[in-house]
Short mmCIF file of C-alpha atoms in Angstrom, two decimals:
data_model
loop_
_atom_site.label_atom_id
_atom_site.label_comp_id
_atom_site.label_asym_id
_atom_site.label_seq_id
_atom_site.Cartn_x
_atom_site.Cartn_y
_atom_site.Cartn_z
CA MET A 600 58.09 42.85 -24.89
CA ILE A 601 55.85 44.15 -22.07
CA ASN A 602 55.63 47.55 -23.77
CA ILE A 603 54.59 45.92 -27.05
CA LEU A 604 51.81 43.94 -25.36
CA TYR A 605 50.71 47.05 -23.47
CA ASN A 606 50.47 49.12 -26.67
CA LEU A 607 48.48 46.37 -28.39
CA ALA A 608 46.09 45.97 -25.46
CA GLU A 609 45.35 49.66 -24.81
CA VAL A 610 42.24 50.93 -26.56
CA SER A 611 41.20 54.59 -26.45
CA ILE A 612 37.79 55.95 -27.44
CA GLY A 613 37.30 59.66 -26.79
CA GLN A 614 39.51 61.87 -24.64
CA HIS A 615 41.08 60.64 -21.42
CA TRP A 616 43.01 61.99 -18.45
CA TYR A 617 46.19 59.92 -18.42
CA TRP A 618 48.24 59.06 -15.36
CA GLN A 619 51.82 57.95 -15.91
CA LEU A 620 53.13 55.02 -13.89
CA GLY A 621 56.71 54.46 -14.99
CA PRO A 622 56.63 53.75 -18.74
CA PHE A 623 52.86 53.13 -18.72
CA PHE A 624 49.91 55.48 -19.16
CA ILE A 625 46.54 54.60 -17.63
CA HIS A 626 43.09 56.21 -17.78
CA GLY A 627 42.99 58.17 -14.53
CA GLN A 628 39.32 59.06 -14.68
CA VAL A 629 38.35 55.39 -14.90
CA LEU A 630 40.35 54.57 -11.78
CA ILE A 631 38.74 57.47 -9.89
CA THR A 632 35.18 56.37 -10.66
CA SER A 633 36.04 52.69 -10.13
CA TRP A 634 37.43 53.45 -6.66
CA LEU A 635 34.31 55.45 -5.85
CA VAL A 636 32.06 52.60 -6.99
CA LEU A 637 34.04 50.04 -4.98
CA GLY A 638 34.02 52.37 -1.97
CA LEU A 639 30.24 52.71 -2.23
CA ILE A 640 29.74 48.94 -2.41
CA ILE A 641 32.13 48.25 0.48
CA GLY A 642 30.68 51.09 2.58
CA ILE A 643 27.08 49.90 2.21
CA SER A 644 28.13 46.30 2.94
CA LEU A 645 29.97 47.29 6.14
CA ILE A 646 27.14 49.50 7.38
CA ALA A 647 24.46 46.92 6.59
CA ASN A 648 26.29 44.00 8.20
CA ASN A 649 27.92 45.75 11.14
CA ASP A 650 25.26 44.59 13.60
CA LEU A 651 23.69 41.42 12.22
CA LYS A 652 20.31 40.37 13.56
CA LEU A 653 18.39 37.11 13.34
CA ILE A 654 15.46 38.99 11.83
CA PRO A 655 17.04 41.31 9.25
CA GLU A 656 16.00 44.93 9.08
CA ASN A 657 16.62 47.86 6.75
CA LEU A 658 19.97 47.59 4.91
CA GLN A 659 20.68 44.12 6.26
CA ASN A 660 17.44 42.92 4.69
CA PHE A 661 18.48 44.54 1.38
CA THR A 662 21.97 42.98 1.34
CA GLU A 663 20.58 39.55 2.24
CA TYR A 664 18.11 39.83 -0.62
CA ILE A 665 20.94 40.67 -3.02
CA THR A 666 22.99 37.74 -1.69
CA GLU A 667 20.10 35.32 -2.14
CA PHE A 668 19.50 36.64 -5.65
CA ILE A 669 23.14 36.04 -6.62
CA ARG A 670 23.13 32.59 -5.00
CA ASP A 671 20.03 31.63 -7.01
CA LEU A 672 21.61 32.96 -10.20
CA ALA A 673 24.80 30.97 -9.58
CA LYS A 674 22.86 27.81 -8.73
CA ALA A 675 20.77 28.09 -11.89
CA GLN A 676 23.76 28.60 -14.18
CA ILE A 677 26.49 26.47 -12.56
CA GLY A 678 24.57 23.70 -10.82
CA GLU A 679 23.77 22.78 -7.25
CA LYS A 680 27.03 20.90 -6.59
CA GLU A 681 29.53 23.52 -7.73
CA TYR A 682 27.80 26.88 -7.47
CA LEU A 683 28.60 27.94 -3.90
CA LYS A 684 32.30 28.71 -4.34
CA TRP A 685 31.52 30.87 -7.40
CA VAL A 686 28.99 33.10 -5.63
CA PRO A 687 31.66 35.66 -4.53
CA PHE A 688 33.01 35.99 -8.08
CA LEU A 689 29.61 36.37 -9.76
CA GLY A 690 28.43 38.65 -6.95
CA THR A 691 31.44 40.95 -7.34
CA ILE A 692 31.03 41.10 -11.11
CA PHE A 693 27.29 41.78 -10.87
CA LEU A 694 27.52 44.44 -8.14
CA PHE A 695 30.43 46.29 -9.76
CA ILE A 696 28.67 46.48 -13.14
CA PHE A 697 25.28 47.27 -11.61
CA VAL A 698 26.53 50.09 -9.37
CA SER A 699 28.80 51.44 -12.13
CA ASN A 700 25.92 51.55 -14.60
CA TRP A 701 23.53 53.18 -12.14
CA THR A 702 26.01 55.82 -11.04
CA GLY A 703 26.53 56.63 -14.70
CA ALA A 704 22.77 56.96 -15.21
CA LEU A 705 21.99 58.88 -12.00
CA PHE A 706 25.10 60.83 -11.08
CA PRO A 707 26.24 63.83 -13.18
CA TRP A 708 29.91 62.82 -13.41
CA ARG A 709 30.55 65.46 -16.07
CA VAL A 710 29.94 68.25 -13.55
CA PHE A 711 33.45 67.64 -12.20
CA LYS A 712 36.06 69.10 -14.51
CA LEU A 713 39.31 67.32 -15.31
CA PRO A 714 42.48 68.60 -16.97
CA SER A 715 41.44 66.54 -20.01
CA GLY A 716 38.62 64.14 -20.77
CA GLU A 717 35.64 63.80 -18.44
CA LEU A 718 34.36 61.55 -15.67
CA ALA A 719 31.91 58.80 -16.58
CA ALA A 720 30.80 55.39 -15.36
CA PRO A 721 33.68 52.87 -15.29
CA THR A 722 31.77 50.65 -17.70
CA ASN A 723 31.70 53.55 -20.17
CA ASP A 724 35.36 52.74 -20.93
CA ILE A 725 35.95 49.76 -23.21
CA ASN A 726 39.12 48.81 -21.33
CA THR A 727 37.04 48.21 -18.19
CA THR A 728 34.56 45.96 -19.98
CA VAL A 729 37.38 44.06 -21.72
CA ALA A 730 39.08 43.53 -18.34
CA LEU A 731 35.84 42.19 -16.85
CA ALA A 732 35.38 39.88 -19.83
CA LEU A 733 38.97 38.59 -19.57
CA LEU A 734 38.46 37.93 -15.85
CA THR A 735 35.42 35.86 -16.80
CA SER A 736 37.47 33.96 -19.38
CA PHE A 737 40.20 33.20 -16.84
CA ALA A 738 37.50 32.09 -14.40
CA TYR A 739 35.91 29.51 -16.68
CA PHE A 740 39.29 28.19 -17.86
CA TYR A 741 40.38 27.88 -14.23
CA ALA A 742 37.11 26.15 -13.32
CA GLY A 743 37.42 23.59 -16.10
CA ILE A 744 41.14 22.86 -15.72
CA SER A 745 40.97 22.65 -11.90
CA LYS A 746 38.21 20.05 -12.15
CA LYS A 747 39.26 18.02 -15.21
CA GLY A 748 42.97 18.76 -15.63
CA LEU A 749 44.24 18.50 -19.21
CA LEU A 750 41.13 16.49 -20.11
CA TYR A 751 39.36 19.85 -20.14
CA PHE A 752 40.81 20.51 -23.59
CA LYS A 753 39.07 17.40 -24.90
CA ARG A 754 36.02 19.64 -25.35
CA TYR A 755 37.73 21.26 -28.34
CA ILE A 756 37.53 18.05 -30.35
CA SER A 757 34.01 17.12 -29.23
CA PRO A 758 31.86 15.77 -30.73
CA VAL A 759 34.25 15.45 -33.71
CA ALA A 760 37.86 16.52 -34.22
CA PHE A 761 37.31 18.78 -37.24
CA LEU A 762 35.35 21.19 -35.01
CA LEU A 763 38.62 22.15 -33.26
CA PRO A 764 39.02 25.56 -35.00
CA ILE A 765 35.35 26.46 -34.40
CA ASN A 766 35.51 25.51 -30.71
CA ILE A 767 38.71 27.53 -30.22
CA LEU A 768 37.17 30.51 -32.02
CA GLU A 769 34.13 30.27 -29.76
CA ASP A 770 36.31 30.73 -26.67
CA PHE A 771 37.87 33.84 -28.21
CA THR A 772 34.51 35.35 -29.15
CA LYS A 773 33.00 34.93 -25.67
CA PRO A 774 35.01 37.74 -24.03
CA LEU A 775 34.59 39.92 -27.12
CA SER A 776 30.81 39.58 -27.06
CA LEU A 777 30.67 40.20 -23.29
CA SER A 778 32.83 43.33 -23.42
CA PHE A 779 31.34 44.97 -26.52
CA ARG A 780 27.74 44.27 -25.50
CA LEU A 781 28.21 45.96 -22.13
CA PHE A 782 30.31 48.85 -23.44
CA GLY A 783 28.06 49.54 -26.44
CA ASN A 784 24.85 49.64 -24.41
CA ILE A 785 26.25 51.90 -21.67
CA LEU A 786 27.94 54.27 -24.13
CA ALA A 787 24.81 54.51 -26.30
CA ASP A 788 22.60 55.22 -23.28
CA GLU A 789 24.85 58.01 -22.01
CA LEU A 790 25.13 59.56 -25.49
CA VAL A 791 21.35 59.56 -26.00
CA VAL A 792 20.70 61.12 -22.60
CA GLY A 793 23.44 63.71 -23.16
CA VAL A 794 22.06 64.76 -26.54
CA LEU A 795 18.45 64.96 -25.30
CA ILE A 796 19.43 67.00 -22.25
CA THR A 797 21.21 69.44 -24.57
CA LEU A 798 18.27 69.72 -26.98
CA VAL A 799 15.29 69.42 -24.62
CA PRO A 800 16.61 69.92 -21.08
CA LEU A 801 13.38 69.67 -19.04
CA VAL A 802 10.89 66.93 -19.92
CA ILE A 803 11.91 64.41 -22.56
CA PRO A 804 15.18 63.15 -20.95
CA ILE A 805 13.39 61.92 -17.81
CA PRO A 806 11.69 58.81 -19.31
CA ILE A 807 14.87 58.11 -21.27
CA MET A 808 16.85 58.22 -18.04
CA LEU A 809 14.38 55.84 -16.39
CA LEU A 810 14.73 53.50 -19.36
CA GLY A 811 18.50 53.81 -18.96
CA LEU A 812 18.26 52.66 -15.35
CA PHE A 813 16.30 49.60 -16.47
CA THR A 814 18.70 48.71 -19.29
CA SER A 815 21.69 49.30 -17.00
CA ALA A 816 20.35 46.76 -14.52
CA ILE A 817 19.59 44.31 -17.33
CA GLN A 818 23.15 44.61 -18.68
CA ALA A 819 24.59 43.74 -15.26
CA LEU A 820 22.25 40.75 -15.02
CA VAL A 821 23.07 39.56 -18.56
CA PHE A 822 26.83 39.79 -17.94
CA ALA A 823 26.65 37.89 -14.63
CA THR A 824 24.27 35.29 -16.10
CA LEU A 825 26.52 34.62 -19.11
CA ALA A 826 29.59 34.47 -16.85
CA GLY A 827 27.84 31.86 -14.72
CA ALA A 828 26.71 29.94 -17.81
CA TYR A 829 30.27 29.82 -19.18
CA ILE A 830 31.65 28.61 -15.84
CA GLY A 831 28.88 26.02 -15.62
CA GLU A 832 29.64 24.84 -19.15
CA SER A 833 33.34 24.37 -18.35
CA LEU A 834 32.45 22.35 -15.22
CA LYS A 835 29.94 20.13 -16.99
CA ASP A 836 30.98 16.49 -17.24
CA SER A 837 31.65 15.47 -20.83
CA HIS A 838 30.12 12.27 -22.10
#
């Protein structure tokens, strides 16, 4: 049964370097770049907050700005009463996507050769974006059920019972829209830059790469904002 679910869940676009773990095959190059992204985030956080000062300087000032930004985002989307405990989740989602996207736009992953496939940003793999979207889905279901219990499911028949199929379908389309929006934008950006570098290697790709940095940051913000909005919606008191 587990093998059947695994085969249904695995999606492959392009060539990949597979690692075998027992009966399962996973995308090795995605794990490598994901570990590097997480290592970069953790490393900067440890260095910046190793010697905290009352008046922040340098990296501490930068990390505190990021923290305040994420707190404000969570407060705006979830509400002042409930937002604080969701800051770590939204912050992790935002930073992972943001750093992944920027490393894909700035760092020449393809320079490093693999036995098969090629290195790319973690968010360039649809399985990564689907996993992030499913985590978001679990988060807003957990938020709603932990606050309202089984009364959470009353939302499916509100304001009228015949909307039940539409409301259920909406919950299934949320992770799909989150995952495909992020994956499609990052893949398209990397393809455009790759083609332009091949055709016109000196001048034209530079503004496209700068535009890619901007859109990469926007995609991270959009994903985190929608995740917060969905969690806030599930916590909202029904009338």
